[in-house]
Short mmCIF file of N, CA and C in Angstrom, two decimals:
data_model
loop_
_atom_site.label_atom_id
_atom_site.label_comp_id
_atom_site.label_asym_id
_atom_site.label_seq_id
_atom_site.Cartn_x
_atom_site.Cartn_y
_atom_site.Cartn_z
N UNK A 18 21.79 78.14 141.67
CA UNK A 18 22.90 77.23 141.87
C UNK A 18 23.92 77.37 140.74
N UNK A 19 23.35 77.69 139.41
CA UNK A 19 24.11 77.88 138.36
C UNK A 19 25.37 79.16 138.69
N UNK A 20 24.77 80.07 138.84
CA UNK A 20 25.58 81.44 139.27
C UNK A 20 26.50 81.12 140.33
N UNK A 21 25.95 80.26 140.94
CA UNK A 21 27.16 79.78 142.20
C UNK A 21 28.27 79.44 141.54
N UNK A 22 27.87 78.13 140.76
CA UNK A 22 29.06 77.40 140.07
C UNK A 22 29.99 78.04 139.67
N UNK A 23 29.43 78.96 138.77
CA UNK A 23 30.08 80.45 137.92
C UNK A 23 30.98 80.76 138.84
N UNK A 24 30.57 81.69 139.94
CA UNK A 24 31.08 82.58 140.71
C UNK A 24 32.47 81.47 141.28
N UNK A 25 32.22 81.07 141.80
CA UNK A 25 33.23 79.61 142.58
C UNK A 25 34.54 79.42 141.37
N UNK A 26 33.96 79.12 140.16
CA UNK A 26 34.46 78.61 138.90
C UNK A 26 35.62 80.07 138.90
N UNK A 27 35.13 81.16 138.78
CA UNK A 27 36.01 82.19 138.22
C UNK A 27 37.07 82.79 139.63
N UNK A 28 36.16 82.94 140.87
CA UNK A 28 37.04 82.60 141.56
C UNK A 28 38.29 82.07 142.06
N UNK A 29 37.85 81.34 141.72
CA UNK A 29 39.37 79.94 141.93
C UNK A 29 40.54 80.16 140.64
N UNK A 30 39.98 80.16 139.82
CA UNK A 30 40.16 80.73 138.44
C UNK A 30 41.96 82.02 138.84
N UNK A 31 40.54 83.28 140.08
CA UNK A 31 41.12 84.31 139.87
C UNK A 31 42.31 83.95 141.31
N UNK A 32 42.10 83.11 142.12
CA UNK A 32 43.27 82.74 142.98
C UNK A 32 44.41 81.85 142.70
N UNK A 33 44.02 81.11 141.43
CA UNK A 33 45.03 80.29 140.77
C UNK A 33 45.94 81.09 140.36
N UNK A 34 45.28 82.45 139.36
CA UNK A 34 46.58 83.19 138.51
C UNK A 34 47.16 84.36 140.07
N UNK A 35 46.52 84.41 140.99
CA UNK A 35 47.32 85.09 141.93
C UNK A 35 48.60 84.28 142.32
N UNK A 36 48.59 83.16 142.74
CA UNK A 36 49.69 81.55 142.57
C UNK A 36 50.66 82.46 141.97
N UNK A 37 50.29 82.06 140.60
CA UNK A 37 50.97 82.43 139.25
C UNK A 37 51.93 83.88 139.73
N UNK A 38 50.77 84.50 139.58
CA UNK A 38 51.48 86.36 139.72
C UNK A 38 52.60 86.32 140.76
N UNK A 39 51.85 86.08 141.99
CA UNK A 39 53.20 86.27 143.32
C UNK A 39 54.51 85.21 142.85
N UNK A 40 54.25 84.41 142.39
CA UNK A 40 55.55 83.67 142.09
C UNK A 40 56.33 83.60 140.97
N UNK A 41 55.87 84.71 140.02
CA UNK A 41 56.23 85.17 139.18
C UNK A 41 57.25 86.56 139.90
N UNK A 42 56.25 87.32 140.27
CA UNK A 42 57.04 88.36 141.08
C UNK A 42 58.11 87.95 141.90
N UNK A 43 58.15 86.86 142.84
CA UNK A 43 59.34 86.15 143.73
C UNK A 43 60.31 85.98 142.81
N UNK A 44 60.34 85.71 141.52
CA UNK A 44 61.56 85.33 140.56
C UNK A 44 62.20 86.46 140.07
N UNK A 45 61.54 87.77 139.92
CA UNK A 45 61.91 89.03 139.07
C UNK A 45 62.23 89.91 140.40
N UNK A 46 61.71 89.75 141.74
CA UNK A 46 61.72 90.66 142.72
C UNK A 46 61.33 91.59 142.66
N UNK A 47 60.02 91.38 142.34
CA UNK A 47 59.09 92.45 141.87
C UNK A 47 57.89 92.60 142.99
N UNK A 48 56.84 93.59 143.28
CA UNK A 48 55.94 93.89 144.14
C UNK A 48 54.75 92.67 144.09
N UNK A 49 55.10 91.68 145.45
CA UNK A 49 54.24 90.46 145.48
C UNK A 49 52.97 90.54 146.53
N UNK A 50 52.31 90.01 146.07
CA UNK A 50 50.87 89.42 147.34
C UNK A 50 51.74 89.25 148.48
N UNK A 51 50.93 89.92 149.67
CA UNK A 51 51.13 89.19 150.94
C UNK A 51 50.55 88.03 151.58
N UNK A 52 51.55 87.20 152.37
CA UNK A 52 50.86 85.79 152.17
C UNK A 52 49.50 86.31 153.36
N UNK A 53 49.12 86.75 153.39
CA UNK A 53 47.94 87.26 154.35
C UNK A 53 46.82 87.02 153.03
N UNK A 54 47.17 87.74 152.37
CA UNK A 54 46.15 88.16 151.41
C UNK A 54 45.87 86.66 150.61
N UNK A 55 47.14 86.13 150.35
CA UNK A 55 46.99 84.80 149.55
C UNK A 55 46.20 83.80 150.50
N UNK A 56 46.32 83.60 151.56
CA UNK A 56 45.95 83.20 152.92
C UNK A 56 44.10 83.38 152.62
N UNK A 57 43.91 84.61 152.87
CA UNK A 57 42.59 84.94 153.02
C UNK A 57 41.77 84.43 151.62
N UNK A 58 42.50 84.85 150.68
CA UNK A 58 41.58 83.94 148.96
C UNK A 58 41.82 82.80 149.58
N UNK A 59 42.58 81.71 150.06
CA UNK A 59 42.31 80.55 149.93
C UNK A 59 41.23 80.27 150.98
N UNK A 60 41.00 80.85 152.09
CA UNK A 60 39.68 80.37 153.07
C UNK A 60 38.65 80.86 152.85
N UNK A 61 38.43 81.98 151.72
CA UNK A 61 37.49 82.13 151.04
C UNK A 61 37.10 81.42 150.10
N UNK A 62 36.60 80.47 150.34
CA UNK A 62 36.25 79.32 149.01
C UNK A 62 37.53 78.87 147.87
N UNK A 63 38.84 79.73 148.13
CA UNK A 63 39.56 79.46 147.00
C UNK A 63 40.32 78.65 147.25
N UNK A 64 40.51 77.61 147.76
CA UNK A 64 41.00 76.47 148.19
C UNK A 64 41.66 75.44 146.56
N UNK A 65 40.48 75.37 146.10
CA UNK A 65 40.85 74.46 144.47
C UNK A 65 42.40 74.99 143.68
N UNK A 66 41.33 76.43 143.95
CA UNK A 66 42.70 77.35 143.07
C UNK A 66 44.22 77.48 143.52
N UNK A 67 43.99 77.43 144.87
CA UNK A 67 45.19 78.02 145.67
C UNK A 67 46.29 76.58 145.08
N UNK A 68 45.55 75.55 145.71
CA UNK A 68 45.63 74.49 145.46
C UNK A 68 46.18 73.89 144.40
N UNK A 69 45.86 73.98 143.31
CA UNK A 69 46.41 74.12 141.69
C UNK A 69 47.47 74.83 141.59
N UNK A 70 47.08 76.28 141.98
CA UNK A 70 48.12 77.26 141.50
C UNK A 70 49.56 77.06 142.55
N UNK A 71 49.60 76.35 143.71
CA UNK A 71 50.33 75.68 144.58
C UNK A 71 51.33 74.79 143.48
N UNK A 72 50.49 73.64 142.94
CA UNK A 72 50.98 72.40 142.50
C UNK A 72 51.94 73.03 141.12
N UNK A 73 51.35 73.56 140.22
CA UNK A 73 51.35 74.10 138.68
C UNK A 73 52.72 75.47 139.06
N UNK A 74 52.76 76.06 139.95
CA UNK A 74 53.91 77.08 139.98
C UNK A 74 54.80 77.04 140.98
N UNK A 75 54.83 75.88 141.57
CA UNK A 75 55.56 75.20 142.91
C UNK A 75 55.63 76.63 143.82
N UNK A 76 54.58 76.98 144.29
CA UNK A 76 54.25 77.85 145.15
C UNK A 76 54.10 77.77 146.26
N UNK A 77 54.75 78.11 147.47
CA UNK A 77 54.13 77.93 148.94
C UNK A 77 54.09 76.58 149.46
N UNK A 78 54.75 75.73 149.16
CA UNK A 78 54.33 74.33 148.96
C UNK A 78 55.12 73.80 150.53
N UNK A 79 56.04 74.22 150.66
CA UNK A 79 56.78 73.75 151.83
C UNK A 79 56.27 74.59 153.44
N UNK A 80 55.68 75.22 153.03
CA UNK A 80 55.11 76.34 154.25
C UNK A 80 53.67 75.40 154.98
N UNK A 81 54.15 74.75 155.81
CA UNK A 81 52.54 73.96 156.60
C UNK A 81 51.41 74.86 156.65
N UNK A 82 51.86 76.19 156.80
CA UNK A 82 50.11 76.66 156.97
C UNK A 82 49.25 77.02 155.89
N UNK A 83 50.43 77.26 154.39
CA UNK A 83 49.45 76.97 153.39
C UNK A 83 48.92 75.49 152.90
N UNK A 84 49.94 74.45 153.30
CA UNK A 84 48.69 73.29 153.21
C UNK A 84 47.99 72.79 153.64
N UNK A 85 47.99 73.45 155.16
CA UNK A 85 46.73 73.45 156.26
C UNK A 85 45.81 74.33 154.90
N UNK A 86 45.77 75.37 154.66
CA UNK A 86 45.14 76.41 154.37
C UNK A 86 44.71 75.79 153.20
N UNK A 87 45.11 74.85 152.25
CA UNK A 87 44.65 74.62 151.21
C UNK A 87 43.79 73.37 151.51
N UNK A 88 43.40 72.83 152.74
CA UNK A 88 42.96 71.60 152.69
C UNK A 88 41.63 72.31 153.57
N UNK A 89 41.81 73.31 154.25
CA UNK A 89 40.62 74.07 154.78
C UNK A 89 39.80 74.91 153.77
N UNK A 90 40.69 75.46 153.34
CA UNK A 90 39.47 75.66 151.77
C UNK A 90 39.02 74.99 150.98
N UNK A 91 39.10 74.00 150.79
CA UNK A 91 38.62 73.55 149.97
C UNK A 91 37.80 72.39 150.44
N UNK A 92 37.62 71.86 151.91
CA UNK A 92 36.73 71.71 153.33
C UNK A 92 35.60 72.73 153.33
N UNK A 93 35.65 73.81 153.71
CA UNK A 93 35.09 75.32 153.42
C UNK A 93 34.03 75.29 151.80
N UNK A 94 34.57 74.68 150.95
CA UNK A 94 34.08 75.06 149.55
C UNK A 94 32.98 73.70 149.22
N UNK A 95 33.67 72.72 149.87
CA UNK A 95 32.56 71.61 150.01
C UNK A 95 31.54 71.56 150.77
N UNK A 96 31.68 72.34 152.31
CA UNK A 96 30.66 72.25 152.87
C UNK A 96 29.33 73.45 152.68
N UNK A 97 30.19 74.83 152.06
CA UNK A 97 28.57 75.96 151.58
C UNK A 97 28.19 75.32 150.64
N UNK A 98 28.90 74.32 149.35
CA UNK A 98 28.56 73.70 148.01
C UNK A 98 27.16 72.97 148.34
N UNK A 99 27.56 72.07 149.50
CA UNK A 99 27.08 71.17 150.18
C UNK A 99 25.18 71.81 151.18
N UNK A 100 25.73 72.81 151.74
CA UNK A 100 24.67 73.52 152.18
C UNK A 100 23.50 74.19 150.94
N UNK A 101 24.11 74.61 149.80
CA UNK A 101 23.47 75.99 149.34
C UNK A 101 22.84 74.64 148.15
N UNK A 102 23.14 73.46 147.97
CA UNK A 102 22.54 72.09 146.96
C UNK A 102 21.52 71.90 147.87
N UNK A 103 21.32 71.95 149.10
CA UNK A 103 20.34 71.02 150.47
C UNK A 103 19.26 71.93 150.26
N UNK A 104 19.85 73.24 150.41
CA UNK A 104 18.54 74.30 150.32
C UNK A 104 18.01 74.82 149.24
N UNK A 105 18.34 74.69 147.76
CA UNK A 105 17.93 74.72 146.48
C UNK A 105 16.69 73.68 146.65
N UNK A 106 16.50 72.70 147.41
CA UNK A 106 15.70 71.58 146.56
C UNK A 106 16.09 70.50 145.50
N UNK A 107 17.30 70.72 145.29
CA UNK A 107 17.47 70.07 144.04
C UNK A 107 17.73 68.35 144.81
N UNK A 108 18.12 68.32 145.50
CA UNK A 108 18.36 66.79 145.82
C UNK A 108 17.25 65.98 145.86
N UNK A 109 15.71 66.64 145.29
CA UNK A 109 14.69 65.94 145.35
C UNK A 109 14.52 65.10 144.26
N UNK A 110 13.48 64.21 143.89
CA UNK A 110 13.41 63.87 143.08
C UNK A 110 12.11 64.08 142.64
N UNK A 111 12.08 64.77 140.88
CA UNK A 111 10.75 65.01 140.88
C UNK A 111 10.51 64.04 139.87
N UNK A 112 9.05 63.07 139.90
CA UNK A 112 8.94 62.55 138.57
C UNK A 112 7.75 63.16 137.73
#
């Protein structure tokens, strides 16, 4: 479960600074993410990040299907979180 956290943690991490990058590139007109690609990190668990990196670089913000997309990932990130805690065992209680 630890390694999960990790993985999830750096993840989001690594879709936040994508945020960052493409909208950095939109200002210089420089070679950006396609929103496909930004699209696909966020329904891959990267929902938090997208999410952040949305709020923090006023990114994508007016486009409905990325805030569909950011409210489904991060739906998506609660419910494997949610699954992969049920099947660890850990919700037991041991005394």
């Amino acid at each position: 479960m630890r390694l999960y956290i990790l993985v999830v943690l750096v993840w989001n991490s690594f879709v936040f600074c994508c945020y960052g990058y493409d909208k950095r590139q939109a200002r210089v007109k420089g070679w950006r993410l396609s929103e496909k690609s930004l699209l696909t990190m966020t329904y891959l668990l990267g929902g938090v990040g997208a999410y952040l990196g949305a709020l923090v670089f006023h990114h994508k913000t007016k486009k409905w299907y990325f805030q569909l997309s950011w409210m489904l990932g991060i739906i998506m990130l609660l419910l494997v979180s949610y699954y992969l805690w049920r099947m660890t065992n850990e919700w037991k209680i041991h005394f």
